[in-house]
Short mmCIF file of C-alpha atoms and ligand atoms in Angstrom, two decimals:
data_model
loop_
_atom_site.label_atom_id
_atom_site.label_comp_id
_atom_site.label_asym_id
_atom_site.label_seq_id
_atom_site.Cartn_x
_atom_site.Cartn_y
_atom_site.Cartn_z
CA MET A 1 0.00 0.00 0.00
CA LEU A 2 1.21 3.49 -0.92
CA THR A 3 2.30 5.63 2.03
CA LEU A 4 1.90 9.41 1.74
CA THR A 5 3.65 11.82 4.07
CA LEU A 6 2.42 15.17 5.33
CA LYS A 7 4.68 18.20 5.41
CA PRO A 8 5.98 19.16 8.86
CA ARG A 9 3.36 20.54 11.27
CA GLU A 10 0.39 19.81 8.95
CA GLU A 11 -0.97 16.93 11.06
CA ARG A 12 -2.69 18.90 13.83
CA ARG A 13 -6.13 19.21 12.19
CA LEU A 14 -6.07 15.53 11.18
CA ARG A 15 -5.04 14.37 14.64
CA ASP A 16 -7.99 16.38 15.97
CA GLY A 17 -10.33 14.33 13.79
CA HIS A 18 -10.62 16.15 10.47
CA LEU A 19 -10.66 13.67 7.58
CA TRP A 20 -9.20 15.62 4.64
CA ALA A 21 -5.55 16.13 3.72
CA TYR A 22 -5.07 18.71 0.99
CA ARG A 23 -2.65 18.13 -1.87
CA ASP A 24 -0.41 21.05 -0.88
CA GLU A 25 -0.06 19.57 2.60
CA LEU A 26 1.67 16.47 1.23
CA VAL A 27 5.45 16.24 0.87
CA HIS A 28 4.91 14.60 -2.49
CA ALA A 29 1.70 13.80 -4.41
CA PRO A 30 2.66 10.89 -6.65
CA ASP A 31 0.70 9.66 -9.63
CA ALA A 32 -1.71 6.87 -8.78
CA VAL A 33 -5.05 5.51 -9.86
CA PRO A 34 -7.69 7.91 -8.44
CA GLY A 35 -9.37 6.25 -5.49
CA GLU A 36 -6.49 4.05 -4.39
CA LEU A 37 -6.31 3.03 -0.73
CA VAL A 38 -3.26 4.64 0.95
CA ARG A 39 -1.73 5.12 4.36
CA LEU A 40 -1.18 8.68 5.56
CA VAL A 41 1.63 9.49 7.97
CA ALA A 42 2.76 12.67 9.72
CA HIS A 43 6.21 14.01 8.92
CA ASP A 44 7.68 12.08 11.84
CA GLY A 45 6.34 8.85 10.33
CA SER A 46 3.53 8.29 12.85
CA SER A 47 0.31 7.01 11.30
CA LEU A 48 -2.80 9.11 10.74
CA GLY A 49 -4.76 6.17 9.37
CA SER A 50 -5.87 4.88 5.99
CA GLY A 51 -7.63 6.86 3.34
CA VAL A 52 -8.44 7.06 -0.33
CA TYR A 53 -6.15 9.08 -2.53
CA ASN A 54 -6.97 11.17 -5.56
CA PRO A 55 -4.00 12.93 -7.22
CA LEU A 56 -6.48 14.92 -9.36
CA SER A 57 -8.32 16.48 -6.41
CA LYS A 58 -7.35 19.35 -4.10
CA ILE A 59 -8.59 17.09 -1.31
CA ALA A 60 -5.86 14.54 -1.95
CA VAL A 61 -6.51 12.10 0.88
CA ARG A 62 -9.85 11.37 2.50
CA LEU A 63 -9.27 9.43 5.69
CA LEU A 64 -11.56 6.56 6.62
CA GLY A 65 -11.28 7.01 10.37
CA GLY A 66 -8.85 4.19 11.22
CA GLU A 67 -6.55 1.59 9.72
CA VAL A 68 -8.18 -0.17 6.78
CA GLU A 69 -6.48 -3.07 4.98
CA THR A 70 -8.80 -3.47 1.99
CA LEU A 71 -11.80 -1.57 0.68
CA ASP A 72 -13.93 -4.64 0.03
CA THR A 73 -17.55 -5.62 0.51
CA ASP A 74 -16.94 -6.68 4.12
CA PHE A 75 -15.55 -3.25 4.94
CA PHE A 76 -18.74 -1.59 3.66
CA VAL A 77 -20.96 -4.18 5.35
CA ARG A 78 -19.37 -3.33 8.72
CA ARG A 79 -19.67 0.41 8.13
CA PHE A 80 -23.27 0.22 6.88
CA ARG A 81 -24.24 -1.86 9.89
CA THR A 82 -23.00 0.85 12.24
CA SER A 83 -24.76 3.53 10.20
CA LEU A 84 -27.99 1.56 10.21
CA GLN A 85 -27.87 1.11 13.98
CA LEU A 86 -27.76 4.88 14.48
CA ARG A 87 -30.66 5.52 12.08
CA ARG A 88 -32.81 2.79 13.64
CA ARG A 89 -32.12 4.24 17.05
CA MET A 90 -32.71 7.90 16.18
CA LEU A 91 -35.50 7.48 13.60
CA PRO A 92 -37.17 4.14 14.36
CA ASN A 93 -39.53 2.77 11.70
CA GLU A 94 -38.66 5.52 9.25
CA GLU A 95 -39.14 4.38 5.65
CA ALA A 96 -37.10 7.14 4.02
CA TYR A 97 -33.80 8.07 5.62
CA ARG A 98 -30.18 8.88 4.86
CA LEU A 99 -28.23 5.74 5.70
CA VAL A 100 -24.80 7.21 4.99
CA PHE A 101 -23.90 10.88 5.30
CA GLY A 102 -20.31 10.97 4.05
CA GLU A 103 -17.76 12.14 6.58
CA ALA A 104 -20.22 11.91 9.48
CA ASP A 105 -20.30 8.16 8.80
CA MET A 106 -16.53 8.01 8.21
CA LEU A 107 -17.16 7.38 4.51
CA SER A 108 -15.94 10.59 2.94
CA GLY A 109 -17.69 11.20 -0.36
CA LEU A 110 -20.47 8.61 -0.02
CA ILE A 111 -24.16 9.40 0.40
CA VAL A 112 -26.77 6.64 0.59
CA ASP A 113 -30.48 7.47 0.86
CA VAL A 114 -33.00 4.71 1.45
CA TYR A 115 -36.60 4.98 0.25
CA GLY A 116 -38.39 1.84 1.39
CA GLN A 117 -37.10 -0.94 -0.86
CA TYR A 118 -34.96 1.35 -3.00
CA ALA A 119 -31.67 3.13 -2.45
CA ALA A 120 -30.09 6.16 -4.11
CA LEU A 121 -26.32 6.60 -4.10
CA GLN A 122 -24.06 9.60 -4.55
CA MET A 123 -20.33 9.17 -4.87
CA LEU A 124 -18.54 12.48 -4.48
CA SER A 125 -14.99 11.11 -4.24
CA ALA A 126 -12.90 8.93 -6.53
CA GLY A 127 -12.41 6.46 -3.68
CA MET A 128 -16.11 5.81 -3.23
CA ASP A 129 -16.69 5.85 -6.98
CA ARG A 130 -14.10 3.15 -7.48
CA ALA A 131 -15.61 1.07 -4.67
CA LYS A 132 -19.09 1.17 -6.25
CA PRO A 133 -19.44 -2.61 -6.81
CA HIS A 134 -18.63 -3.23 -3.13
CA VAL A 135 -21.02 -0.50 -2.02
CA ILE A 136 -23.82 -2.09 -4.04
CA GLU A 137 -23.06 -5.61 -2.82
CA ALA A 138 -22.80 -4.49 0.82
CA LEU A 139 -26.10 -2.61 0.62
CA ARG A 140 -27.82 -5.70 -0.73
CA GLN A 141 -26.42 -7.74 2.15
CA GLU A 142 -27.34 -5.26 4.88
CA LEU A 143 -30.75 -4.36 3.43
CA PRO A 144 -31.93 -7.70 2.03
CA ASP A 145 -35.37 -6.29 1.12
CA LEU A 146 -33.91 -3.92 -1.46
CA LYS A 147 -35.32 -4.21 -4.97
CA GLY A 148 -33.32 -1.55 -6.75
CA ILE A 149 -30.35 0.82 -6.43
CA ILE A 150 -29.83 3.99 -8.46
CA GLU A 151 -26.78 6.23 -8.66
CA LYS A 152 -27.62 9.93 -8.75
CA ASN A 153 -24.11 11.03 -9.54
CA THR A 154 -24.96 14.39 -11.06
CA ALA A 155 -23.35 16.74 -8.50
CA GLN A 156 -20.98 19.21 -10.16
CA THR A 157 -18.42 18.61 -7.39
CA ARG A 158 -17.66 15.26 -9.03
CA LYS A 159 -15.78 17.17 -11.72
CA LYS A 160 -13.26 18.33 -9.10
CA GLU A 161 -12.50 14.65 -8.52
CA GLY A 162 -12.15 13.98 -12.25
CA LEU A 163 -15.40 11.98 -12.24
CA GLU A 164 -18.11 12.00 -14.89
CA LEU A 165 -21.73 12.85 -14.19
CA VAL A 166 -24.02 9.80 -14.31
CA ASP A 167 -27.61 9.07 -13.36
CA ALA A 168 -28.36 5.37 -13.80
CA VAL A 169 -29.98 2.33 -12.24
CA VAL A 170 -27.03 0.21 -11.05
CA TRP A 171 -28.87 -2.80 -9.69
CA GLY A 172 -32.39 -4.25 -9.83
CA GLU A 173 -35.26 -2.06 -10.92
CA ILE A 174 -36.51 1.37 -9.94
CA PRO A 175 -40.21 2.05 -10.55
CA GLU A 176 -41.42 5.40 -11.85
CA ARG A 177 -42.76 6.25 -8.43
CA VAL A 178 -41.41 4.95 -5.14
CA HIS A 179 -44.02 4.97 -2.35
CA VAL A 180 -42.92 5.98 1.15
CA ARG A 181 -44.51 7.61 4.17
CA GLU A 182 -43.04 10.54 6.04
CA ASN A 183 -44.64 12.19 9.05
CA GLY A 184 -47.82 10.26 8.28
CA LEU A 185 -48.03 11.53 4.70
CA ALA A 186 -47.96 9.26 1.65
CA LEU A 187 -45.29 10.39 -0.80
CA GLU A 188 -44.43 9.23 -4.31
CA ILE A 189 -40.76 9.84 -4.92
CA ASP A 190 -39.49 10.19 -8.46
CA LEU A 191 -36.01 8.68 -8.11
CA LEU A 192 -35.53 8.34 -11.84
CA GLY A 193 -36.09 12.02 -12.57
CA GLY A 194 -36.07 13.83 -9.22
CA GLN A 195 -33.57 16.40 -8.03
CA LYS A 196 -30.57 15.43 -5.91
CA THR A 197 -31.42 12.00 -4.52
CA GLY A 198 -35.17 12.36 -4.89
CA TYR A 199 -36.38 14.05 -1.71
CA PHE A 200 -34.94 16.46 0.83
CA LEU A 201 -34.78 14.17 3.84
CA ASP A 202 -32.81 16.61 6.00
CA GLN A 203 -35.93 18.69 6.81
CA LYS A 204 -37.95 15.73 8.12
CA ILE A 205 -38.10 16.88 11.76
CA ASN A 206 -38.46 20.55 10.82
CA ARG A 207 -41.48 19.67 8.70
CA ARG A 208 -43.07 18.15 11.80
CA VAL A 209 -42.43 21.41 13.64
CA VAL A 210 -44.17 23.37 10.88
CA GLY A 211 -47.07 20.88 10.96
CA SER A 212 -47.49 21.45 14.68
CA LEU A 213 -47.55 25.25 14.29
CA SER A 214 -49.99 25.49 11.41
CA ALA A 215 -53.50 24.91 12.77
CA GLY A 216 -55.87 27.60 11.58
CA ARG A 217 -53.11 29.60 9.86
CA SER A 218 -52.54 30.73 6.32
CA VAL A 219 -49.14 29.35 5.29
CA LEU A 220 -46.93 30.34 2.33
CA ASP A 221 -44.25 27.69 1.65
CA CYS A 222 -41.57 29.23 -0.57
CA PHE A 223 -39.31 26.77 -2.45
CA CYS A 224 -41.72 23.94 -1.67
CA ASN A 225 -40.21 21.32 -4.02
CA VAL A 226 -42.61 18.31 -3.94
CA GLY A 227 -44.65 19.91 -1.16
CA GLY A 228 -42.74 19.06 2.05
CA PHE A 229 -43.62 21.92 4.40
CA ALA A 230 -46.94 22.86 2.80
CA LEU A 231 -48.22 19.27 3.00
CA ASN A 232 -47.21 19.02 6.67
CA ALA A 233 -48.93 22.37 7.32
CA ALA A 234 -52.08 21.17 5.56
CA GLN A 235 -52.03 17.95 7.54
CA GLY A 236 -51.63 20.08 10.67
CA HIS A 237 -54.95 21.78 9.80
CA ALA A 238 -53.67 24.98 8.24
CA ALA A 239 -56.55 27.20 7.09
CA MET A 240 -54.77 27.19 3.72
CA ALA A 241 -51.22 26.30 2.69
CA VAL A 242 -49.77 27.50 -0.61
CA GLY A 243 -46.52 26.05 -1.94
CA VAL A 244 -44.38 27.84 -4.52
CA ASP A 245 -41.58 26.41 -6.64
CA SER A 246 -40.09 27.26 -10.03
CA SER A 247 -39.89 23.61 -11.09
CA GLU A 248 -42.93 22.38 -12.97
CA SER A 249 -42.28 18.72 -12.20
CA ALA A 250 -41.93 19.55 -8.48
CA ILE A 251 -45.25 21.42 -8.54
CA ASN A 252 -46.93 18.52 -10.33
CA SER A 253 -45.65 16.07 -7.70
CA ALA A 254 -46.72 18.38 -4.87
CA THR A 255 -50.23 18.66 -6.33
CA ARG A 256 -50.41 14.89 -6.66
CA HIS A 257 -49.24 14.52 -3.03
CA ALA A 258 -52.09 16.76 -1.87
CA GLU A 259 -54.53 14.62 -3.84
CA ILE A 260 -53.38 11.21 -2.63
CA ASN A 261 -53.43 12.44 0.98
CA GLY A 262 -56.90 13.92 0.59
CA LEU A 263 -55.71 17.39 1.57
CA ASP A 264 -57.93 20.07 0.07
CA ASN A 265 -56.50 22.89 2.17
CA CYS A 266 -53.33 23.27 0.13
CA GLN A 267 -52.43 24.30 -3.39
CA PHE A 268 -49.26 24.67 -5.41
CA VAL A 269 -48.10 27.39 -7.76
CA LYS A 270 -45.25 27.42 -10.26
CA ALA A 271 -43.45 30.74 -9.86
CA ASN A 272 -40.14 32.39 -9.10
CA VAL A 273 -40.26 33.07 -5.36
CA PHE A 274 -38.47 36.42 -5.64
CA ASP A 275 -41.10 37.68 -8.12
CA LEU A 276 -44.02 36.21 -6.21
CA LEU A 277 -42.96 37.83 -2.93
CA ARG A 278 -42.65 41.20 -4.71
CA GLU A 279 -46.16 40.79 -6.15
CA HIS A 280 -47.64 39.87 -2.80
CA ILE A 281 -46.05 42.95 -1.24
CA GLU A 282 -47.52 45.15 -3.97
CA GLN A 283 -50.93 43.55 -3.46
CA GLU A 284 -50.55 43.99 0.33
CA ARG A 285 -51.24 40.29 0.91
CA VAL A 286 -50.92 39.12 4.51
CA TRP A 287 -49.90 35.66 5.74
CA ASP A 288 -49.80 33.98 9.17
CA MET A 289 -46.70 31.96 8.33
CA VAL A 290 -44.08 32.29 5.60
CA ILE A 291 -41.52 29.52 5.09
CA LEU A 292 -38.26 30.10 3.21
CA ASP A 293 -36.24 27.04 2.25
CA PRO A 294 -34.18 28.14 -0.75
CA PRO A 295 -31.56 25.99 -2.47
CA SER A 296 -27.92 26.47 -1.55
CA PHE A 297 -26.93 29.97 -2.66
CA ALA A 298 -23.13 29.53 -2.39
CA LYS A 299 -21.05 26.46 -3.09
CA SER A 300 -17.78 28.40 -2.94
CA ARG A 301 -16.40 31.27 -0.88
CA SER A 302 -16.52 33.63 -3.86
CA ALA A 303 -20.31 33.29 -3.93
CA ILE A 304 -20.94 34.15 -0.26
CA ARG A 305 -21.67 37.85 -0.80
CA GLY A 306 -24.32 37.03 -3.36
CA ALA A 307 -25.80 34.43 -1.02
CA LEU A 308 -26.05 36.91 1.85
CA ALA A 309 -27.77 39.41 -0.45
CA GLY A 310 -30.22 36.68 -1.54
CA TYR A 311 -31.09 35.76 2.05
CA SER A 312 -31.47 39.44 2.96
CA GLU A 313 -33.94 40.10 0.17
CA LEU A 314 -35.97 36.94 0.79
CA ASN A 315 -36.25 37.42 4.53
CA ARG A 316 -37.04 41.13 4.27
CA SER A 317 -39.80 40.40 1.75
CA ALA A 318 -41.23 37.59 3.87
CA MET A 319 -41.35 39.81 6.97
CA LYS A 320 -43.34 42.40 5.06
CA LEU A 321 -46.05 39.83 4.37
CA LEU A 322 -46.51 38.68 7.95
CA ARG A 323 -49.19 39.99 10.23
CA PRO A 324 -48.30 40.72 13.88
CA GLY A 325 -48.11 37.38 15.67
CA GLY A 326 -47.18 35.70 12.38
CA LEU A 327 -44.31 33.25 12.05
CA LEU A 328 -41.28 33.54 9.80
CA VAL A 329 -39.65 30.17 9.17
CA SER A 330 -36.21 30.84 7.74
CA SER A 331 -34.02 27.98 6.63
CA SER A 332 -30.67 27.90 4.87
CA CYS A 333 -28.76 24.91 3.57
CA THR A 334 -25.71 26.93 2.51
CA GLN A 335 -22.88 25.40 4.53
CA LEU A 336 -20.74 28.54 4.13
CA VAL A 337 -23.42 30.72 5.74
CA SER A 338 -23.50 30.02 9.50
CA GLU A 339 -26.48 30.25 11.83
CA HIS A 340 -24.82 33.33 13.25
CA ASP A 341 -24.68 34.91 9.77
CA LEU A 342 -28.36 34.11 9.21
CA LEU A 343 -29.39 35.55 12.58
CA ASP A 344 -27.42 38.67 11.78
CA ILE A 345 -29.27 39.04 8.46
CA LEU A 346 -32.61 38.62 10.21
CA TYR A 347 -31.65 41.21 12.80
CA ARG A 348 -30.47 43.76 10.23
CA GLU A 349 -33.37 43.31 7.83
CA SER A 350 -35.99 43.42 10.57
CA ALA A 351 -34.44 46.58 12.03
CA ARG A 352 -34.37 48.12 8.58
CA ILE A 353 -38.12 47.79 8.12
CA ARG A 354 -38.88 48.38 11.80
CA LYS A 355 -40.25 44.93 12.56
CA ARG A 356 -39.57 43.29 15.90
CA LEU A 357 -38.85 39.56 15.74
CA ARG A 358 -38.31 37.03 18.45
CA LEU A 359 -36.67 33.69 17.91
CA VAL A 360 -39.01 30.95 19.13
CA HIS A 361 -37.40 27.79 17.75
CA ARG A 362 -34.17 26.68 16.17
CA GLY A 363 -33.57 23.39 14.40
CA SER A 364 -31.02 21.82 12.16
CA GLN A 365 -30.58 18.78 9.91
CA ALA A 366 -32.41 15.57 10.91
CA PRO A 367 -30.41 13.01 12.97
CA ASP A 368 -29.79 10.82 9.91
CA HIS A 369 -27.53 13.69 8.78
CA PRO A 370 -25.31 13.75 11.88
CA VAL A 371 -22.68 16.43 12.42
CA LEU A 372 -19.09 15.26 12.90
CA LEU A 373 -17.75 17.76 15.41
CA SER A 374 -14.23 17.66 14.01
CA MET A 375 -15.58 18.55 10.55
CA PRO A 376 -17.66 21.72 10.56
CA GLU A 377 -18.29 21.00 6.87
CA THR A 378 -20.86 18.39 7.96
CA GLN A 379 -23.07 21.03 9.63
CA TYR A 380 -25.03 22.86 6.98
CA LEU A 381 -28.74 23.16 7.68
CA LYS A 382 -30.13 26.10 9.63
CA PHE A 383 -33.80 26.28 10.60
CA LEU A 384 -35.06 29.28 12.53
CA VAL A 385 -38.61 30.17 13.53
CA PHE A 386 -39.40 33.78 14.49
CA GLU A 387 -42.55 35.40 15.69
CA VAL A 388 -43.31 38.91 14.49
CA ILE A 389 -44.21 40.92 17.58
CA GLY A 390 -47.06 43.42 17.22
CA ASP A 391 -47.51 46.59 19.27
CA PRO A 392 -47.97 45.51 22.87
N1 SAH B 401 -38.69 22.83 1.02
C1 SAH B 401 -38.40 21.67 0.21
C2 SAH B 401 -36.99 21.64 -0.33
C3 SAH B 401 -36.56 22.87 -1.09
S1 SAH B 401 -35.26 22.58 -2.20
C4 SAH B 401 -38.74 20.40 0.99
O1 SAH B 401 -39.15 20.47 2.15
O2 SAH B 401 -38.60 19.31 0.43
C5 SAH B 401 -35.19 24.05 -3.10
C6 SAH B 401 -36.26 24.21 -4.16
O3 SAH B 401 -36.18 25.55 -4.66
C7 SAH B 401 -36.15 23.32 -5.39
O4 SAH B 401 -37.33 22.57 -5.50
C8 SAH B 401 -36.02 24.29 -6.58
O5 SAH B 401 -36.77 23.88 -7.71
C9 SAH B 401 -36.60 25.55 -6.01
N2 SAH B 401 -36.14 26.84 -6.56
C10 SAH B 401 -34.88 27.23 -6.82
N3 SAH B 401 -34.86 28.54 -7.18
C11 SAH B 401 -36.14 28.98 -7.16
C12 SAH B 401 -36.78 30.25 -7.39
N4 SAH B 401 -36.06 31.31 -7.72
N5 SAH B 401 -38.10 30.33 -7.23
C13 SAH B 401 -38.83 29.25 -6.88
N6 SAH B 401 -38.29 28.04 -6.63
C14 SAH B 401 -36.96 27.89 -6.76
#
């Protein structure tokens, strides 16, 4: 096995539990097949554990959290078993869940989402991509009821690893619609055509929170995708929930979800949220709850300013639509924007339009997306609920 050595004094972060060694931290980055299993050592020769190596990537070595002899099916079976134990403990009887969340499961670059008898994979590192046959075999062993596995390898970050973009069924069969239940709602997930891995599982618990706060309220769910928050609000007896998304297929799925769950107190509109909020302000529309769950606005540091401006505009607009006593639900999945940054935006924008807000709830990603403390990169989802205070 190839041994790679870190430059002097570069081992601190890795000793503290971070799992990435950058190319410029290595004494020498030799040519090798992307995804090869290597051993990483500090400059004094002491071991930092095994990892997968990609000479094409800035993240040259992704550690696997210990000494690993071979990346075979048994290795993945053992890792998946541990991952499954945590999910069964934290989210018992859940049909749709994230079984593997990359670094937080010590499998840097691998995402596995389970939807009943089907699984969706994402490989974001050459190491995991190369191990695909073992990943598939191990999943079949650990989840013997599986009927089909699909790879949704369409994330642009794959290019940084020298990997192609692919979206293909890799084992068994995937039906047009996969049926699962979440929070008591029947969902039909379009794994063959859907975004990302089909459904945004990370908001599962936060959707419950919205459901519990919705009774009797008018709810505007911005960036609703296939209906997540709006459906939970409707199920929680909202007076009316309206979901908005720019994707026609998402709106069609959301509408179908309302139908199959017999919810007649919600409807879905295809529109650009920025435009729709402007129109509602012009029309002086008033809502009891406005939910903002936009897509990630910044994947790199250079895009942070634009992201902050986007959050500022959205949150300011949403506040203008809320009646006193109304709730602003503000989420952000941009890893590079912290909860502190988001709170600061809310404070500044509310002060600017002379609205008083109080924070009544904060959430984060569901427990099947655990946060590895030594890797702040694994913490990305912010979920804040504010009440707009009226004149006392
Ligand atoms: N709230 C959803 C997840 C939102 S994902 C849930 O609970 O499942 C972000 C969504 O924003 C995607 O569905 C995408 O189609 C939509 N989107 C992106 N930009 C948009 C825009 N400018 N206006 C409306 N929708 C947009």
